[in-house]
Amino acid sequence: MKIEMERTFVALKPDTVQRGLMGKIITRLEDKGFKIIAMKMLEVSKEQAEDHYAEHKGKPFYDGLVKFIMSAPILAMVIEGVNAVAEVRHILGATDPDKADVGSIRADFSPIMACNSIHASDSVESAKREMAIYFDLDKELCTNWKTMMELVIDAR
Ligand code: CMP
């Protein structure tokens, strides 16, 4: 299996913020060992929403999707870790919570597909594009620090 250090974009969606579930979901990501290198709560603009979900334009759920992501704040994050793109999506579970594996975030927290709690990029390319929609990549990534695990490895 390949081992690549990757960055991915994650957003806790309006339903997560409204239901007070941010802490629980962040804990799942941190417990798995991912490093959060940027985090920002924001109200998504129409331009950001349309940019983020451009690939879904024209689909029956597109208008609702754009409206939903603007309906309350999101918590945008950049997450770093080994094979982060695929691993984070694994922890999320399938897009449709009814089909998500037991124990995944969406199986445990999401009521329906339209309110599926959390978004994560589906590829390294999408991650780069999505991060740039929400973050100033030159100024807002906290890259000059080490997790406890990295410090332990350095000390060996
Ligand atoms: P997300 O990971 O944010 O990527 C696109 C979103 O569109 C997805 O999560 C769902 O919230 C939403 N979505 C995808 N398919 C459907 C669908 N068939 N009906 C409603 N919403 C959908």
PDB file of C-alpha atoms and ligand atoms in Angstrom:
ATOM      1  CA  MET A   1       0.000   0.000   0.000  1.00  0.00           C
ATOM      2  CA  LYS A   2       1.288   3.468  -0.832  1.00  0.00           C
ATOM      3  CA  ILE A   3       2.171   5.785   2.040  1.00  0.00           C
ATOM      4  CA  GLU A   4       1.874   9.448   1.061  1.00  0.00           C
ATOM      5  CA  MET A   5       1.783  12.476   3.334  1.00  0.00           C
ATOM      6  CA  GLU A   6      -1.236  14.377   1.996  1.00  0.00           C
ATOM      7  CA  ARG A   7      -3.375  17.391   2.785  1.00  0.00           C
ATOM      8  CA  THR A   8      -7.111  17.389   2.408  1.00  0.00           C
ATOM      9  CA  PHE A   9      -9.904  19.923   2.793  1.00  0.00           C
ATOM     10  CA  VAL A  10     -12.641  19.184   5.321  1.00  0.00           C
ATOM     11  CA  ALA A  11     -15.747  21.221   6.140  1.00  0.00           C
ATOM     12  CA  LEU A  12     -18.103  20.619   9.056  1.00  0.00           C
ATOM     13  CA  LYS A  13     -21.416  21.548   7.469  1.00  0.00           C
ATOM     14  CA  PRO A  14     -24.193  23.812   8.806  1.00  0.00           C
ATOM     15  CA  ASP A  15     -26.112  20.898  10.386  1.00  0.00           C
ATOM     16  CA  THR A  16     -23.039  19.988  12.470  1.00  0.00           C
ATOM     17  CA  VAL A  17     -22.566  23.570  13.642  1.00  0.00           C
ATOM     18  CA  GLN A  18     -26.275  24.037  14.415  1.00  0.00           C
ATOM     19  CA  ARG A  19     -26.495  20.788  16.385  1.00  0.00           C
ATOM     20  CA  GLY A  20     -23.385  21.525  18.453  1.00  0.00           C
ATOM     21  CA  LEU A  21     -21.477  18.519  17.127  1.00  0.00           C
ATOM     22  CA  MET A  22     -18.258  20.210  16.014  1.00  0.00           C
ATOM     23  CA  GLY A  23     -16.226  19.022  19.005  1.00  0.00           C
ATOM     24  CA  LYS A  24     -17.292  15.397  18.684  1.00  0.00           C
ATOM     25  CA  ILE A  25     -16.417  15.260  14.991  1.00  0.00           C
ATOM     26  CA  ILE A  26     -13.101  17.091  15.371  1.00  0.00           C
ATOM     27  CA  THR A  27     -12.245  14.568  18.103  1.00  0.00           C
ATOM     28  CA  ARG A  28     -12.793  11.669  15.681  1.00  0.00           C
ATOM     29  CA  LEU A  29     -10.296  13.209  13.244  1.00  0.00           C
ATOM     30  CA  GLU A  30      -7.738  14.033  15.951  1.00  0.00           C
ATOM     31  CA  ASP A  31      -8.104  10.632  17.619  1.00  0.00           C
ATOM     32  CA  LYS A  32      -7.205   8.983  14.319  1.00  0.00           C
ATOM     33  CA  GLY A  33      -3.956  10.956  14.312  1.00  0.00           C
ATOM     34  CA  PHE A  34      -4.657  13.587  11.706  1.00  0.00           C
ATOM     35  CA  LYS A  35      -2.990  16.973  12.080  1.00  0.00           C
ATOM     36  CA  ILE A  36      -5.235  20.020  11.734  1.00  0.00           C
ATOM     37  CA  ILE A  37      -3.107  22.719  10.122  1.00  0.00           C
ATOM     38  CA  ALA A  38      -5.856  25.285   9.472  1.00  0.00           C
ATOM     39  CA  MET A  39      -9.323  25.884  10.867  1.00  0.00           C
ATOM     40  CA  LYS A  40     -11.802  28.685  10.254  1.00  0.00           C
ATOM     41  CA  MET A  41     -15.487  29.207  11.028  1.00  0.00           C
ATOM     42  CA  LEU A  42     -17.155  31.201   8.296  1.00  0.00           C
ATOM     43  CA  GLU A  43     -20.371  32.045   6.540  1.00  0.00           C
ATOM     44  CA  VAL A  44     -20.008  30.740   2.991  1.00  0.00           C
ATOM     45  CA  SER A  45     -20.613  33.306   0.239  1.00  0.00           C
ATOM     46  CA  LYS A  46     -22.620  32.459  -2.884  1.00  0.00           C
ATOM     47  CA  GLU A  47     -19.422  32.656  -4.910  1.00  0.00           C
ATOM     48  CA  GLN A  48     -17.610  30.212  -2.585  1.00  0.00           C
ATOM     49  CA  ALA A  49     -20.594  27.827  -2.558  1.00  0.00           C
ATOM     50  CA  GLU A  50     -20.869  27.795  -6.355  1.00  0.00           C
ATOM     51  CA  ASP A  51     -17.128  27.385  -6.734  1.00  0.00           C
ATOM     52  CA  HIS A  52     -16.970  24.557  -4.207  1.00  0.00           C
ATOM     53  CA  TYR A  53     -19.839  22.607  -5.764  1.00  0.00           C
ATOM     54  CA  ALA A  54     -19.187  23.505  -9.422  1.00  0.00           C
ATOM     55  CA  GLU A  55     -18.998  19.820 -10.427  1.00  0.00           C
ATOM     56  CA  HIS A  56     -22.621  19.331  -9.285  1.00  0.00           C
ATOM     57  CA  LYS A  57     -24.074  22.277 -11.257  1.00  0.00           C
ATOM     58  CA  GLY A  58     -27.105  21.104 -13.224  1.00  0.00           C
ATOM     59  CA  LYS A  59     -27.899  18.177 -10.909  1.00  0.00           C
ATOM     60  CA  PRO A  60     -31.356  18.115  -9.299  1.00  0.00           C
ATOM     61  CA  PHE A  61     -29.948  18.674  -5.815  1.00  0.00           C
ATOM     62  CA  TYR A  62     -27.528  21.500  -6.772  1.00  0.00           C
ATOM     63  CA  ASP A  63     -29.691  24.499  -5.801  1.00  0.00           C
ATOM     64  CA  GLY A  64     -30.553  22.927  -2.449  1.00  0.00           C
ATOM     65  CA  LEU A  65     -26.904  22.078  -1.853  1.00  0.00           C
ATOM     66  CA  VAL A  66     -25.751  25.656  -2.448  1.00  0.00           C
ATOM     67  CA  LYS A  67     -28.581  27.037  -0.285  1.00  0.00           C
ATOM     68  CA  PHE A  68     -27.809  24.575   2.515  1.00  0.00           C
ATOM     69  CA  ILE A  69     -24.069  25.286   2.713  1.00  0.00           C
ATOM     70  CA  MET A  70     -24.939  29.013   3.074  1.00  0.00           C
ATOM     71  CA  SER A  71     -27.685  28.467   5.663  1.00  0.00           C
ATOM     72  CA  ALA A  72     -25.427  28.649   8.773  1.00  0.00           C
ATOM     73  CA  PRO A  73     -21.659  28.787   9.350  1.00  0.00           C
ATOM     74  CA  ILE A  74     -19.321  25.974   8.399  1.00  0.00           C
ATOM     75  CA  LEU A  75     -16.039  25.020  10.041  1.00  0.00           C
ATOM     76  CA  ALA A  76     -13.436  24.775   7.288  1.00  0.00           C
ATOM     77  CA  MET A  77     -10.231  22.817   7.947  1.00  0.00           C
ATOM     78  CA  VAL A  78      -7.073  21.676   6.260  1.00  0.00           C
ATOM     79  CA  ILE A  79      -5.958  18.290   7.534  1.00  0.00           C
ATOM     80  CA  GLU A  80      -2.610  16.623   7.039  1.00  0.00           C
ATOM     81  CA  GLY A  81      -1.697  12.972   7.440  1.00  0.00           C
ATOM     82  CA  VAL A  82      -0.710   9.712   5.817  1.00  0.00           C
ATOM     83  CA  ASN A  83      -3.007   9.037   2.833  1.00  0.00           C
ATOM     84  CA  ALA A  84      -5.243  11.769   4.280  1.00  0.00           C
ATOM     85  CA  VAL A  85      -7.581  12.066   1.269  1.00  0.00           C
ATOM     86  CA  ALA A  86      -8.731   8.447   1.278  1.00  0.00           C
ATOM     87  CA  GLU A  87      -8.395   7.891   5.028  1.00  0.00           C
ATOM     88  CA  VAL A  88     -10.494  10.902   5.980  1.00  0.00           C
ATOM     89  CA  ARG A  89     -13.218   9.866   3.514  1.00  0.00           C
ATOM     90  CA  HIS A  90     -13.135   6.394   5.044  1.00  0.00           C
ATOM     91  CA  ILE A  91     -13.772   7.847   8.512  1.00  0.00           C
ATOM     92  CA  LEU A  92     -16.613   9.972   7.051  1.00  0.00           C
ATOM     93  CA  GLY A  93     -18.433   7.010   5.510  1.00  0.00           C
ATOM     94  CA  ALA A  94     -20.542   6.981   2.351  1.00  0.00           C
ATOM     95  CA  THR A  95     -22.200  10.199   1.145  1.00  0.00           C
ATOM     96  CA  ASP A  96     -25.607   8.701   1.915  1.00  0.00           C
ATOM     97  CA  PRO A  97     -25.719   8.120   5.706  1.00  0.00           C
ATOM     98  CA  ASP A  98     -28.030   5.131   5.184  1.00  0.00           C
ATOM     99  CA  LYS A  99     -25.210   3.407   3.285  1.00  0.00           C
ATOM    100  CA  ALA A 100     -22.357   4.539   5.549  1.00  0.00           C
ATOM    101  CA  ASP A 101     -20.436   1.896   7.517  1.00  0.00           C
ATOM    102  CA  VAL A 102     -21.424   1.503  11.143  1.00  0.00           C
ATOM    103  CA  GLY A 103     -19.047   3.601  13.238  1.00  0.00           C
ATOM    104  CA  SER A 104     -18.386   6.154  10.519  1.00  0.00           C
ATOM    105  CA  ILE A 105     -19.137   9.827  11.189  1.00  0.00           C
ATOM    106  CA  ARG A 106     -22.075   9.956   8.784  1.00  0.00           C
ATOM    107  CA  ALA A 107     -23.593   6.701  10.046  1.00  0.00           C
ATOM    108  CA  ASP A 108     -23.393   7.992  13.607  1.00  0.00           C
ATOM    109  CA  PHE A 109     -24.363  11.652  13.185  1.00  0.00           C
ATOM    110  CA  SER A 110     -26.076  12.382   9.850  1.00  0.00           C
ATOM    111  CA  PRO A 111     -29.865  12.254   9.448  1.00  0.00           C
ATOM    112  CA  ILE A 112     -30.117  12.443   5.615  1.00  0.00           C
ATOM    113  CA  MET A 113     -27.872  12.815   2.544  1.00  0.00           C
ATOM    114  CA  ALA A 114     -28.586  16.545   2.182  1.00  0.00           C
ATOM    115  CA  CYS A 115     -27.452  17.086   5.802  1.00  0.00           C
ATOM    116  CA  ASN A 116     -24.536  14.685   5.894  1.00  0.00           C
ATOM    117  CA  SER A 117     -22.532  16.603   8.509  1.00  0.00           C
ATOM    118  CA  ILE A 118     -19.131  16.802   6.862  1.00  0.00           C
ATOM    119  CA  HIS A 119     -17.428  17.218   3.503  1.00  0.00           C
ATOM    120  CA  ALA A 120     -13.957  15.976   2.558  1.00  0.00           C
ATOM    121  CA  SER A 121     -12.131  16.268  -0.758  1.00  0.00           C
ATOM    122  CA  ASP A 122     -12.237  13.255  -3.083  1.00  0.00           C
ATOM    123  CA  SER A 123      -8.696  13.638  -4.509  1.00  0.00           C
ATOM    124  CA  VAL A 124      -5.445  15.508  -3.934  1.00  0.00           C
ATOM    125  CA  GLU A 125      -6.337  17.774  -6.880  1.00  0.00           C
ATOM    126  CA  SER A 126      -9.801  18.566  -5.454  1.00  0.00           C
ATOM    127  CA  ALA A 127      -8.204  19.204  -2.067  1.00  0.00           C
ATOM    128  CA  LYS A 128      -5.856  21.838  -3.519  1.00  0.00           C
ATOM    129  CA  ARG A 129      -8.748  23.516  -5.346  1.00  0.00           C
ATOM    130  CA  GLU A 130     -11.109  23.452  -2.359  1.00  0.00           C
ATOM    131  CA  MET A 131      -8.493  24.655   0.175  1.00  0.00           C
ATOM    132  CA  ALA A 132      -7.849  27.678  -2.024  1.00  0.00           C
ATOM    133  CA  ILE A 133     -11.557  28.593  -2.007  1.00  0.00           C
ATOM    134  CA  TYR A 134     -11.574  28.966   1.769  1.00  0.00           C
ATOM    135  CA  PHE A 135      -7.987  29.737   2.811  1.00  0.00           C
ATOM    136  CA  ASP A 136      -5.164  32.053   1.863  1.00  0.00           C
ATOM    137  CA  LEU A 137      -2.642  29.249   1.395  1.00  0.00           C
ATOM    138  CA  ASP A 138       0.347  31.584   1.812  1.00  0.00           C
ATOM    139  CA  LYS A 139      -0.804  32.927   5.184  1.00  0.00           C
ATOM    140  CA  GLU A 140      -3.320  30.685   6.882  1.00  0.00           C
ATOM    141  CA  LEU A 141      -1.720  27.242   7.066  1.00  0.00           C
ATOM    142  CA  CYS A 142       0.048  26.475  10.372  1.00  0.00           C
ATOM    143  CA  THR A 143       2.859  24.279   9.120  1.00  0.00           C
ATOM    144  CA  ASN A 144       5.718  25.165  11.486  1.00  0.00           C
ATOM    145  CA  TRP A 145       4.879  22.846  14.400  1.00  0.00           C
ATOM    146  CA  LYS A 146       4.952  19.166  15.255  1.00  0.00           C
ATOM    147  CA  THR A 147       2.393  16.826  16.728  1.00  0.00           C
ATOM    148  CA  MET A 148       3.355  14.830  19.821  1.00  0.00           C
ATOM    149  CA  MET A 149       3.821  11.763  17.602  1.00  0.00           C
ATOM    150  CA  GLU A 150       6.199  13.667  15.299  1.00  0.00           C
ATOM    151  CA  LEU A 151       8.203  14.869  18.334  1.00  0.00           C
ATOM    152  CA  VAL A 152       8.448  11.299  19.658  1.00  0.00           C
ATOM    153  CA  ILE A 153       9.676  10.029  16.263  1.00  0.00           C
ATOM    154  CA  ASP A 154      12.271  12.858  16.098  1.00  0.00           C
ATOM    155  CA  ALA A 155      13.555  11.982  19.576  1.00  0.00           C
ATOM    156  CA  ARG A 156      14.273   8.326  18.731  1.00  0.00           C
TER     157      ARG A 156
HETATM  158  P1  CMP B   1     -20.476  16.386  -0.116  1.00  0.00           P
HETATM  159  O1  CMP B   1     -19.413  15.458   0.292  1.00  0.00           O
HETATM  160  O2  CMP B   1     -20.466  17.747   0.475  1.00  0.00           O
HETATM  161  O3  CMP B   1     -20.443  16.546  -1.709  1.00  0.00           O
HETATM  162  C1  CMP B   1     -21.565  16.932  -2.446  1.00  0.00           C
HETATM  163  C2  CMP B   1     -22.823  16.891  -1.627  1.00  0.00           C
HETATM  164  O4  CMP B   1     -24.017  16.830  -2.370  1.00  0.00           O
HETATM  165  C3  CMP B   1     -22.832  15.626  -0.806  1.00  0.00           C
HETATM  166  O5  CMP B   1     -21.885  15.705   0.211  1.00  0.00           O
HETATM  167  C4  CMP B   1     -24.287  15.560  -0.353  1.00  0.00           C
HETATM  168  O6  CMP B   1     -24.524  16.374   0.765  1.00  0.00           O
HETATM  169  C5  CMP B   1     -24.976  16.178  -1.558  1.00  0.00           C
HETATM  170  N1  CMP B   1     -25.605  15.152  -2.399  1.00  0.00           N
HETATM  171  C6  CMP B   1     -25.006  14.251  -3.178  1.00  0.00           C
HETATM  172  N2  CMP B   1     -25.920  13.517  -3.818  1.00  0.00           N
HETATM  173  C7  CMP B   1     -27.125  13.967  -3.409  1.00  0.00           C
HETATM  174  C8  CMP B   1     -28.441  13.609  -3.707  1.00  0.00           C
HETATM  175  N3  CMP B   1     -28.720  12.620  -4.570  1.00  0.00           N
HETATM  176  N4  CMP B   1     -29.435  14.284  -3.094  1.00  0.00           N
HETATM  177  C9  CMP B   1     -29.154  15.281  -2.229  1.00  0.00           C
HETATM  178  N5  CMP B   1     -27.906  15.677  -1.913  1.00  0.00           N
HETATM  179  C10 CMP B   1     -26.900  15.023  -2.499  1.00  0.00           C
END
